[in-house]
mmCIF file with all atom_site columns, C-alpha atoms in Angstrom:
data_model
loop_
_atom_site.group_PDB
_atom_site.id
_atom_site.type_symbol
_atom_site.label_atom_id
_atom_site.label_alt_id
_atom_site.label_comp_id
_atom_site.label_asym_id
_atom_site.label_entity_id
_atom_site.label_seq_id
_atom_site.pdbx_PDB_ins_code
_atom_site.Cartn_x
_atom_site.Cartn_y
_atom_site.Cartn_z
_atom_site.occupancy
_atom_site.B_iso_or_equiv
_atom_site.pdbx_formal_charge
_atom_site.auth_seq_id
_atom_site.auth_comp_id
_atom_site.auth_asym_id
_atom_site.auth_atom_id
_atom_site.pdbx_PDB_model_num
ATOM 1   C CA . MET A 1 1   ? 155.866 16.108 104.197 1.00 0.00 ? 1   MET A CA 1
ATOM 2   C CA . ALA A 1 2   ? 152.057 16.360 103.341 1.00 0.00 ? 2   ALA A CA 1
ATOM 3   C CA . ALA A 1 3   ? 150.907 13.418 101.073 1.00 0.00 ? 3   ALA A CA 1
ATOM 4   C CA . ASN A 1 4   ? 147.972 15.410 99.484  1.00 0.00 ? 4   ASN A CA 1
ATOM 5   C CA . THR A 1 5   ? 150.179 18.264 98.455  1.00 0.00 ? 5   THR A CA 1
ATOM 6   C CA . LYS A 1 6   ? 148.869 19.349 94.954  1.00 0.00 ? 6   LYS A CA 1
ATOM 7   C CA . LYS A 1 7   ? 151.818 20.136 92.486  1.00 0.00 ? 7   LYS A CA 1
ATOM 8   C CA . CYS A 1 8   ? 150.635 23.223 90.135  1.00 0.00 ? 8   CYS A CA 1
ATOM 9   C CA . TYR A 1 9   ? 153.813 23.212 87.867  1.00 0.00 ? 9   TYR A CA 1
ATOM 10  C CA . GLU A 1 10  ? 155.976 20.539 86.755  1.00 0.00 ? 10  GLU A CA 1
ATOM 11  C CA . LEU A 1 11  ? 159.612 21.577 87.023  1.00 0.00 ? 11  LEU A CA 1
ATOM 12  C CA . ALA A 1 12  ? 162.118 20.599 84.321  1.00 0.00 ? 12  ALA A CA 1
ATOM 13  C CA . ASP A 1 13  ? 165.843 21.269 83.276  1.00 0.00 ? 13  ASP A CA 1
ATOM 14  C CA . ILE A 1 14  ? 166.142 24.472 81.508  1.00 0.00 ? 14  ILE A CA 1
ATOM 15  C CA . ASP A 1 15  ? 169.204 24.357 79.103  1.00 0.00 ? 15  ASP A CA 1
ATOM 16  C CA . PRO A 1 16  ? 169.441 26.486 75.762  1.00 0.00 ? 16  PRO A CA 1
ATOM 17  C CA . ALA A 1 17  ? 171.902 24.084 74.318  1.00 0.00 ? 17  ALA A CA 1
ATOM 18  C CA . LEU A 1 18  ? 169.241 21.319 74.266  1.00 0.00 ? 18  LEU A CA 1
ATOM 19  C CA . GLU A 1 19  ? 166.423 23.623 72.769  1.00 0.00 ? 19  GLU A CA 1
ATOM 20  C CA . CYS A 1 20  ? 166.493 24.031 69.296  1.00 0.00 ? 20  CYS A CA 1
ATOM 21  C CA . ASP A 1 21  ? 164.396 27.319 69.371  1.00 0.00 ? 21  ASP A CA 1
ATOM 22  C CA . ALA A 1 22  ? 166.930 28.884 71.490  1.00 0.00 ? 22  ALA A CA 1
ATOM 23  C CA . GLN A 1 23  ? 169.913 28.734 69.173  1.00 0.00 ? 23  GLN A CA 1
ATOM 24  C CA . ASP A 1 24  ? 168.882 31.902 67.179  1.00 0.00 ? 24  ASP A CA 1
ATOM 25  C CA . ASN A 1 25  ? 168.582 34.736 69.503  1.00 0.00 ? 25  ASN A CA 1
ATOM 26  C CA . MET A 1 26  ? 168.239 38.365 68.438  1.00 0.00 ? 26  MET A CA 1
ATOM 27  C CA . GLY A 1 27  ? 167.400 41.160 70.708  1.00 0.00 ? 27  GLY A CA 1
ATOM 28  C CA . GLY A 1 28  ? 164.799 44.046 70.033  1.00 0.00 ? 28  GLY A CA 1
ATOM 29  C CA . VAL A 1 29  ? 161.114 44.049 69.145  1.00 0.00 ? 29  VAL A CA 1
ATOM 30  C CA . VAL A 1 30  ? 159.395 44.051 65.623  1.00 0.00 ? 30  VAL A CA 1
ATOM 31  C CA . GLU A 1 31  ? 158.845 47.708 64.787  1.00 0.00 ? 31  GLU A CA 1
ATOM 32  C CA . SER A 1 32  ? 155.166 47.371 64.587  1.00 0.00 ? 32  SER A CA 1
ATOM 33  C CA . VAL A 1 33  ? 152.726 46.706 67.399  1.00 0.00 ? 33  VAL A CA 1
ATOM 34  C CA . ILE A 1 34  ? 148.875 45.802 67.482  1.00 0.00 ? 34  ILE A CA 1
ATOM 35  C CA . PHE A 1 35  ? 146.918 48.175 69.713  1.00 0.00 ? 35  PHE A CA 1
ATOM 36  C CA . GLY A 1 36  ? 143.368 49.076 70.576  1.00 0.00 ? 36  GLY A CA 1
ATOM 37  C CA . TYR A 1 37  ? 141.126 50.410 73.230  1.00 0.00 ? 37  TYR A CA 1
ATOM 38  C CA . HIS A 1 38  ? 140.641 48.084 76.331  1.00 0.00 ? 38  HIS A CA 1
ATOM 39  C CA . ASN A 1 39  ? 136.806 48.471 76.444  1.00 0.00 ? 39  ASN A CA 1
ATOM 40  C CA . GLU A 1 40  ? 136.332 47.406 72.727  1.00 0.00 ? 40  GLU A CA 1
ATOM 41  C CA . VAL A 1 41  ? 137.593 43.851 73.418  1.00 0.00 ? 41  VAL A CA 1
ATOM 42  C CA . ALA A 1 42  ? 134.778 41.350 73.759  1.00 0.00 ? 42  ALA A CA 1
ATOM 43  C CA . THR A 1 43  ? 136.757 38.279 74.553  1.00 0.00 ? 43  THR A CA 1
ATOM 44  C CA . TRP A 1 44  ? 140.319 37.870 76.404  1.00 0.00 ? 44  TRP A CA 1
ATOM 45  C CA . PRO A 1 45  ? 142.552 34.907 76.234  1.00 0.00 ? 45  PRO A CA 1
ATOM 46  C CA . ASP A 1 46  ? 142.553 32.782 79.598  1.00 0.00 ? 46  ASP A CA 1
ATOM 47  C CA . PHE A 1 47  ? 145.514 32.280 81.878  1.00 0.00 ? 47  PHE A CA 1
ATOM 48  C CA . PRO A 1 48  ? 146.788 28.786 81.886  1.00 0.00 ? 48  PRO A CA 1
ATOM 49  C CA . VAL A 1 49  ? 144.490 26.378 84.275  1.00 0.00 ? 49  VAL A CA 1
ATOM 50  C CA . VAL A 1 50  ? 145.958 24.140 86.885  1.00 0.00 ? 50  VAL A CA 1
ATOM 51  C CA . LYS A 1 51  ? 144.430 20.873 86.098  1.00 0.00 ? 51  LYS A CA 1
ATOM 52  C CA . GLU A 1 52  ? 144.480 17.268 87.483  1.00 0.00 ? 52  GLU A CA 1
ATOM 53  C CA . THR A 1 53  ? 148.331 17.053 86.563  1.00 0.00 ? 53  THR A CA 1
ATOM 54  C CA . ALA A 1 54  ? 150.849 19.709 86.962  1.00 0.00 ? 54  ALA A CA 1
ATOM 55  C CA . MET A 1 55  ? 151.300 22.163 83.981  1.00 0.00 ? 55  MET A CA 1
ATOM 56  C CA . THR A 1 56  ? 154.623 21.853 82.102  1.00 0.00 ? 56  THR A CA 1
ATOM 57  C CA . LEU A 1 57  ? 156.721 24.969 82.238  1.00 0.00 ? 57  LEU A CA 1
ATOM 58  C CA . ASP A 1 58  ? 155.903 25.671 78.517  1.00 0.00 ? 58  ASP A CA 1
ATOM 59  C CA . GLU A 1 59  ? 152.015 25.462 79.335  1.00 0.00 ? 59  GLU A CA 1
ATOM 60  C CA . ALA A 1 60  ? 152.626 27.649 82.382  1.00 0.00 ? 60  ALA A CA 1
ATOM 61  C CA . GLY A 1 61  ? 154.100 30.388 80.279  1.00 0.00 ? 61  GLY A CA 1
ATOM 62  C CA . ALA A 1 62  ? 151.402 30.948 77.667  1.00 0.00 ? 62  ALA A CA 1
ATOM 63  C CA . LEU A 1 63  ? 147.907 32.373 77.516  1.00 0.00 ? 63  LEU A CA 1
ATOM 64  C CA . SER A 1 64  ? 145.109 30.213 76.001  1.00 0.00 ? 64  SER A CA 1
ATOM 65  C CA . GLY A 1 65  ? 142.811 31.809 73.296  1.00 0.00 ? 65  GLY A CA 1
ATOM 66  C CA . ASP A 1 66  ? 142.529 34.850 71.196  1.00 0.00 ? 66  ASP A CA 1
ATOM 67  C CA . VAL A 1 67  ? 141.832 38.617 71.599  1.00 0.00 ? 67  VAL A CA 1
ATOM 68  C CA . VAL A 1 68  ? 138.377 39.254 70.043  1.00 0.00 ? 68  VAL A CA 1
ATOM 69  C CA . MET A 1 69  ? 137.181 42.686 69.176  1.00 0.00 ? 69  MET A CA 1
ATOM 70  C CA . ALA A 1 70  ? 133.656 43.730 69.990  1.00 0.00 ? 70  ALA A CA 1
ATOM 71  C CA . ASN A 1 71  ? 131.166 44.208 67.150  1.00 0.00 ? 71  ASN A CA 1
ATOM 72  C CA . GLY A 1 72  ? 131.951 47.148 64.914  1.00 0.00 ? 72  GLY A CA 1
ATOM 73  C CA . SER A 1 73  ? 135.520 47.518 66.800  1.00 0.00 ? 73  SER A CA 1
ATOM 74  C CA . LYS A 1 74  ? 138.875 46.712 65.465  1.00 0.00 ? 74  LYS A CA 1
ATOM 75  C CA . ALA A 1 75  ? 142.427 46.850 66.500  1.00 0.00 ? 75  ALA A CA 1
ATOM 76  C CA . TYR A 1 76  ? 145.135 49.059 64.774  1.00 0.00 ? 76  TYR A CA 1
ATOM 77  C CA . LYS A 1 77  ? 149.064 48.787 64.022  1.00 0.00 ? 77  LYS A CA 1
ATOM 78  C CA . PHE A 1 78  ? 151.594 51.492 65.169  1.00 0.00 ? 78  PHE A CA 1
ATOM 79  C CA . ALA A 1 79  ? 154.806 51.344 63.227  1.00 0.00 ? 79  ALA A CA 1
ATOM 80  C CA . PHE A 1 80  ? 157.677 53.021 64.820  1.00 0.00 ? 80  PHE A CA 1
ATOM 81  C CA . THR A 1 81  ? 161.282 53.713 63.957  1.00 0.00 ? 81  THR A CA 1
ATOM 82  C CA . ASP A 1 82  ? 163.495 50.920 63.435  1.00 0.00 ? 82  ASP A CA 1
ATOM 83  C CA . ASN A 1 83  ? 165.572 49.685 66.240  1.00 0.00 ? 83  ASN A CA 1
ATOM 84  C CA . THR A 1 84  ? 164.477 51.937 68.828  1.00 0.00 ? 84  THR A CA 1
ATOM 85  C CA . GLY A 1 85  ? 161.562 49.892 70.578  1.00 0.00 ? 85  GLY A CA 1
ATOM 86  C CA . SER A 1 86  ? 161.934 47.787 73.592  1.00 0.00 ? 86  SER A CA 1
ATOM 87  C CA . PHE A 1 87  ? 159.627 45.565 75.658  1.00 0.00 ? 87  PHE A CA 1
ATOM 88  C CA . THR A 1 88  ? 160.527 44.315 79.206  1.00 0.00 ? 88  THR A CA 1
ATOM 89  C CA . ILE A 1 89  ? 158.700 42.042 81.853  1.00 0.00 ? 89  ILE A CA 1
ATOM 90  C CA . LYS A 1 90  ? 160.086 42.982 85.348  1.00 0.00 ? 90  LYS A CA 1
ATOM 91  C CA . PRO A 1 91  ? 159.117 41.207 88.711  1.00 0.00 ? 91  PRO A CA 1
ATOM 92  C CA . GLN A 1 92  ? 157.846 43.554 91.264  1.00 0.00 ? 92  GLN A CA 1
ATOM 93  C CA . GLY A 1 93  ? 155.932 43.640 94.541  1.00 0.00 ? 93  GLY A CA 1
ATOM 94  C CA . GLU A 1 94  ? 156.257 42.357 98.012  1.00 0.00 ? 94  GLU A CA 1
ATOM 95  C CA . THR A 1 95  ? 156.490 38.630 99.172  1.00 0.00 ? 95  THR A CA 1
ATOM 96  C CA . GLY A 1 96  ? 152.998 37.210 98.753  1.00 0.00 ? 96  GLY A CA 1
ATOM 97  C CA . GLY A 1 97  ? 151.946 40.033 96.524  1.00 0.00 ? 97  GLY A CA 1
ATOM 98  C CA . GLU A 1 98  ? 154.374 39.527 93.522  1.00 0.00 ? 98  GLU A CA 1
ATOM 99  C CA . SER A 1 99  ? 153.465 40.425 89.828  1.00 0.00 ? 99  SER A CA 1
ATOM 100 C CA . PHE A 1 100 ? 155.078 41.467 86.716  1.00 0.00 ? 100 PHE A CA 1
ATOM 101 C CA . LEU A 1 101 ? 155.364 44.857 85.231  1.00 0.00 ? 101 LEU A CA 1
ATOM 102 C CA . MET A 1 102 ? 155.391 44.878 81.350  1.00 0.00 ? 102 MET A CA 1
ATOM 103 C CA . GLU A 1 103 ? 156.870 47.988 79.590  1.00 0.00 ? 103 GLU A CA 1
ATOM 104 C CA . LEU A 1 104 ? 156.741 48.812 75.973  1.00 0.00 ? 104 LEU A CA 1
ATOM 105 C CA . THR A 1 105 ? 158.946 51.809 74.824  1.00 0.00 ? 105 THR A CA 1
ATOM 106 C CA . MET A 1 106 ? 158.407 53.081 71.063  1.00 0.00 ? 106 MET A CA 1
ATOM 107 C CA . VAL A 1 107 ? 160.091 55.957 69.524  1.00 0.00 ? 107 VAL A CA 1
ATOM 108 C CA . SER A 1 108 ? 158.674 57.619 66.410  1.00 0.00 ? 108 SER A CA 1
ATOM 109 C CA . ALA A 1 109 ? 160.850 59.812 64.435  1.00 0.00 ? 109 ALA A CA 1
ATOM 110 C CA . ARG A 1 110 ? 159.877 63.366 63.925  1.00 0.00 ? 110 ARG A CA 1
ATOM 111 C CA . ILE A 1 111 ? 157.072 65.197 65.960  1.00 0.00 ? 111 ILE A CA 1
ATOM 112 C CA . ARG A 1 112 ? 153.867 64.637 63.836  1.00 0.00 ? 112 ARG A CA 1
ATOM 113 C CA . LYS A 1 113 ? 150.350 65.767 64.424  1.00 0.00 ? 113 LYS A CA 1
ATOM 114 C CA . LYS A 1 114 ? 148.978 62.180 64.183  1.00 0.00 ? 114 LYS A CA 1
ATOM 115 C CA . ILE A 1 115 ? 151.395 61.161 66.919  1.00 0.00 ? 115 ILE A CA 1
ATOM 116 C CA . LEU A 1 116 ? 150.587 63.998 69.191  1.00 0.00 ? 116 LEU A CA 1
ATOM 117 C CA . GLY A 1 117 ? 146.895 63.117 68.526  1.00 0.00 ? 117 GLY A CA 1
ATOM 118 C CA . PHE A 1 118 ? 147.490 59.589 69.547  1.00 0.00 ? 118 PHE A CA 1
ATOM 119 C CA . MET A 1 119 ? 149.238 60.939 72.902  1.00 0.00 ? 119 MET A CA 1
ATOM 120 C CA . ASN A 1 120 ? 145.757 62.869 73.417  1.00 0.00 ? 120 ASN A CA 1
ATOM 121 C CA . ALA A 1 121 ? 143.754 59.831 72.487  1.00 0.00 ? 121 ALA A CA 1
ATOM 122 C CA . THR A 1 122 ? 145.680 57.541 74.854  1.00 0.00 ? 122 THR A CA 1
ATOM 123 C CA . LYS A 1 123 ? 145.948 60.025 77.978  1.00 0.00 ? 123 LYS A CA 1
ATOM 124 C CA . GLY A 1 124 ? 144.084 58.384 80.781  1.00 0.00 ? 124 GLY A CA 1
ATOM 125 C CA . ARG A 1 125 ? 142.604 55.524 78.729  1.00 0.00 ? 125 ARG A CA 1
ATOM 126 C CA . LYS A 1 126 ? 143.297 51.853 79.019  1.00 0.00 ? 126 LYS A CA 1
ATOM 127 C CA . LEU A 1 127 ? 144.613 50.117 76.107  1.00 0.00 ? 127 LEU A CA 1
ATOM 128 C CA . PHE A 1 128 ? 145.925 46.670 74.795  1.00 0.00 ? 128 PHE A CA 1
ATOM 129 C CA . PHE A 1 129 ? 148.959 45.992 72.844  1.00 0.00 ? 129 PHE A CA 1
ATOM 130 C CA . ILE A 1 130 ? 150.410 42.836 71.246  1.00 0.00 ? 130 ILE A CA 1
ATOM 131 C CA . VAL A 1 131 ? 154.170 43.230 71.021  1.00 0.00 ? 131 VAL A CA 1
ATOM 132 C CA . GLU A 1 132 ? 156.349 40.711 68.948  1.00 0.00 ? 132 GLU A CA 1
ATOM 133 C CA . ASP A 1 133 ? 160.141 40.390 69.744  1.00 0.00 ? 133 ASP A CA 1
ATOM 134 C CA . ASN A 1 134 ? 162.670 39.531 67.169  1.00 0.00 ? 134 ASN A CA 1
ATOM 135 C CA . ASN A 1 135 ? 162.491 35.852 68.016  1.00 0.00 ? 135 ASN A CA 1
ATOM 136 C CA . GLY A 1 136 ? 158.793 35.503 67.045  1.00 0.00 ? 136 GLY A CA 1
ATOM 137 C CA . LEU A 1 137 ? 157.396 35.418 70.709  1.00 0.00 ? 137 LEU A CA 1
ATOM 138 C CA . ARG A 1 138 ? 154.332 37.704 71.085  1.00 0.00 ? 138 ARG A CA 1
ATOM 139 C CA . TYR A 1 139 ? 153.024 39.329 74.455  1.00 0.00 ? 139 TYR A CA 1
ATOM 140 C CA . LEU A 1 140 ? 149.788 40.755 75.336  1.00 0.00 ? 140 LEU A CA 1
ATOM 141 C CA . MET A 1 141 ? 149.573 43.823 77.502  1.00 0.00 ? 141 MET A CA 1
ATOM 142 C CA . GLY A 1 142 ? 146.110 43.984 78.955  1.00 0.00 ? 142 GLY A CA 1
ATOM 143 C CA . ASP A 1 143 ? 143.675 41.457 80.358  1.00 0.00 ? 143 ASP A CA 1
ATOM 144 C CA . SER A 1 144 ? 139.903 41.611 81.218  1.00 0.00 ? 144 SER A CA 1
ATOM 145 C CA . ARG A 1 145 ? 140.399 43.712 84.357  1.00 0.00 ? 145 ARG A CA 1
ATOM 146 C CA . ARG A 1 146 ? 143.390 46.074 83.502  1.00 0.00 ? 146 ARG A CA 1
ATOM 147 C CA . GLY A 1 147 ? 144.746 47.770 80.442  1.00 0.00 ? 147 GLY A CA 1
ATOM 148 C CA . ALA A 1 148 ? 147.979 49.294 79.443  1.00 0.00 ? 148 ALA A CA 1
ATOM 149 C CA . ILE A 1 149 ? 148.337 52.839 80.301  1.00 0.00 ? 149 ILE A CA 1
ATOM 150 C CA . LEU A 1 150 ? 150.630 55.746 78.921  1.00 0.00 ? 150 LEU A CA 1
ATOM 151 C CA . ALA A 1 151 ? 153.495 56.226 81.535  1.00 0.00 ? 151 ALA A CA 1
ATOM 152 C CA . SER A 1 152 ? 153.859 59.641 83.067  1.00 0.00 ? 152 SER A CA 1
ATOM 153 C CA . ASP A 1 153 ? 157.698 59.101 82.819  1.00 0.00 ? 153 ASP A CA 1
ATOM 154 C CA . SER A 1 154 ? 157.628 58.827 79.041  1.00 0.00 ? 154 SER A CA 1
ATOM 155 C CA . ASP A 1 155 ? 160.120 61.201 77.370  1.00 0.00 ? 155 ASP A CA 1
ATOM 156 C CA . GLY A 1 156 ? 157.375 62.600 75.172  1.00 0.00 ? 156 GLY A CA 1
ATOM 157 C CA . ALA A 1 157 ? 157.993 64.857 72.100  1.00 0.00 ? 157 ALA A CA 1
ATOM 158 C CA . THR A 1 158 ? 161.317 66.449 71.952  1.00 0.00 ? 158 THR A CA 1
ATOM 159 C CA . THR A 1 159 ? 163.008 68.490 69.100  1.00 0.00 ? 159 THR A CA 1
ATOM 160 C CA . GLY A 1 160 ? 166.515 67.860 70.335  1.00 0.00 ? 160 GLY A CA 1
ATOM 161 C CA . SER A 1 161 ? 169.142 70.481 70.731  1.00 0.00 ? 161 SER A CA 1
ATOM 162 C CA . SER A 1 162 ? 171.029 70.371 67.576  1.00 0.00 ? 162 SER A CA 1
ATOM 163 C CA . PRO A 1 163 ? 170.530 69.528 63.703  1.00 0.00 ? 163 PRO A CA 1
ATOM 164 C CA . THR A 1 164 ? 172.171 66.086 64.057  1.00 0.00 ? 164 THR A CA 1
ATOM 165 C CA . GLU A 1 165 ? 169.928 64.897 66.884  1.00 0.00 ? 165 GLU A CA 1
ATOM 166 C CA . ARG A 1 166 ? 166.605 63.215 66.031  1.00 0.00 ? 166 ARG A CA 1
ATOM 167 C CA . ASN A 1 167 ? 163.482 65.093 66.355  1.00 0.00 ? 167 ASN A CA 1
ATOM 168 C CA . GLN A 1 168 ? 161.210 62.477 67.940  1.00 0.00 ? 168 GLN A CA 1
ATOM 169 C CA . THR A 1 169 ? 158.372 61.369 70.165  1.00 0.00 ? 169 THR A CA 1
ATOM 170 C CA . THR A 1 170 ? 159.228 58.676 72.712  1.00 0.00 ? 170 THR A CA 1
ATOM 171 C CA . LEU A 1 171 ? 156.258 56.785 74.246  1.00 0.00 ? 171 LEU A CA 1
ATOM 172 C CA . LYS A 1 172 ? 156.002 54.253 77.060  1.00 0.00 ? 172 LYS A CA 1
ATOM 173 C CA . PHE A 1 173 ? 153.099 52.238 78.241  1.00 0.00 ? 173 PHE A CA 1
ATOM 174 C CA . GLN A 1 174 ? 152.995 49.948 81.137  1.00 0.00 ? 174 GLN A CA 1
ATOM 175 C CA . PHE A 1 175 ? 150.817 47.029 82.316  1.00 0.00 ? 175 PHE A CA 1
ATOM 176 C CA . THR A 1 176 ? 150.815 44.965 85.578  1.00 0.00 ? 176 THR A CA 1
ATOM 177 C CA . SER A 1 177 ? 150.125 41.301 85.367  1.00 0.00 ? 177 SER A CA 1
ATOM 178 C CA . PRO A 1 178 ? 149.978 38.693 88.054  1.00 0.00 ? 178 PRO A CA 1
ATOM 179 C CA . ARG A 1 179 ? 151.867 36.332 85.484  1.00 0.00 ? 179 ARG A CA 1
ATOM 180 C CA . ALA A 1 180 ? 154.630 36.592 82.863  1.00 0.00 ? 180 ALA A CA 1
ATOM 181 C CA . LEU A 1 181 ? 152.923 34.931 79.748  1.00 0.00 ? 181 LEU A CA 1
ATOM 182 C CA . ALA A 1 182 ? 153.328 34.697 75.911  1.00 0.00 ? 182 ALA A CA 1
ATOM 183 C CA . TYR A 1 183 ? 150.509 35.400 73.628  1.00 0.00 ? 183 TYR A CA 1
ATOM 184 C CA . GLU A 1 184 ? 149.907 32.663 71.009  1.00 0.00 ? 184 GLU A CA 1
ATOM 185 C CA . GLY A 1 185 ? 146.667 33.852 69.685  1.00 0.00 ? 185 GLY A CA 1
ATOM 186 C CA . ASP A 1 186 ? 145.099 35.725 66.686  1.00 0.00 ? 186 ASP A CA 1
ATOM 187 C CA . CYS A 1 187 ? 146.785 38.720 65.309  1.00 0.00 ? 187 CYS A CA 1
ATOM 188 C CA . GLU A 1 188 ? 145.067 38.967 61.999  1.00 0.00 ? 188 GLU A CA 1
ATOM 189 C CA . ASN A 1 189 ? 141.165 38.961 62.387  1.00 0.00 ? 189 ASN A CA 1
ATOM 190 C CA . LEU A 1 190 ? 141.262 41.552 65.124  1.00 0.00 ? 190 LEU A CA 1
ATOM 191 C CA . LEU A 1 191 ? 142.685 44.115 62.620  1.00 0.00 ? 191 LEU A CA 1
ATOM 192 C CA . THR A 1 192 ? 139.356 44.050 60.724  1.00 0.00 ? 192 THR A CA 1
ATOM 193 C CA . ALA A 1 193 ? 136.167 45.440 62.397  1.00 0.00 ? 193 ALA A CA 1
ATOM 194 C CA . ALA A 1 194 ? 134.066 42.609 63.948  1.00 0.00 ? 194 ALA A CA 1
ATOM 195 C CA . GLY A 1 195 ? 130.746 42.016 62.049  1.00 0.00 ? 195 GLY A CA 1
ATOM 196 C CA . GLY A 1 196 ? 127.437 42.968 63.795  1.00 0.00 ? 196 GLY A CA 1
#
């Protein structure tokens, strides 16, 4: 065994019975996400940095810093239909090239001009999203290099086939990240246009 092997992560026992914040667990996401154009972000949060000592698992699981919008730009909120959204983080890639695919799915009841306009405005554009789950943990889809994109396998707008089915628009956005991380930064200031 090499004596000079640097340890990046400090492993620890993981037991929900011992963690107070794991006692109350609710599925689903908050029915409102924050979003904006990728190219209107001035500053992105940083990945956790390996220092002299190994990172704890909590340190290794969270971004450091805030999303800060460029001067004159702001982020927006998208409120969708209750109990219809989902967010997943899936491992992907071959050995030595692993990454994580984040997927956000939102359903907006009733096809509306504003939602169709949103589909047009996001087609082929890089975005960022801040998603909050029902346990209060937030996730950022987007970083300084890549943004979330509208997935071509979204269900899109559908009228349904009978009067008892919901007329709706289903949108799915995807983002690939080298790490699975929580976002602990600002979610209020970026909703106001940054000063010049």
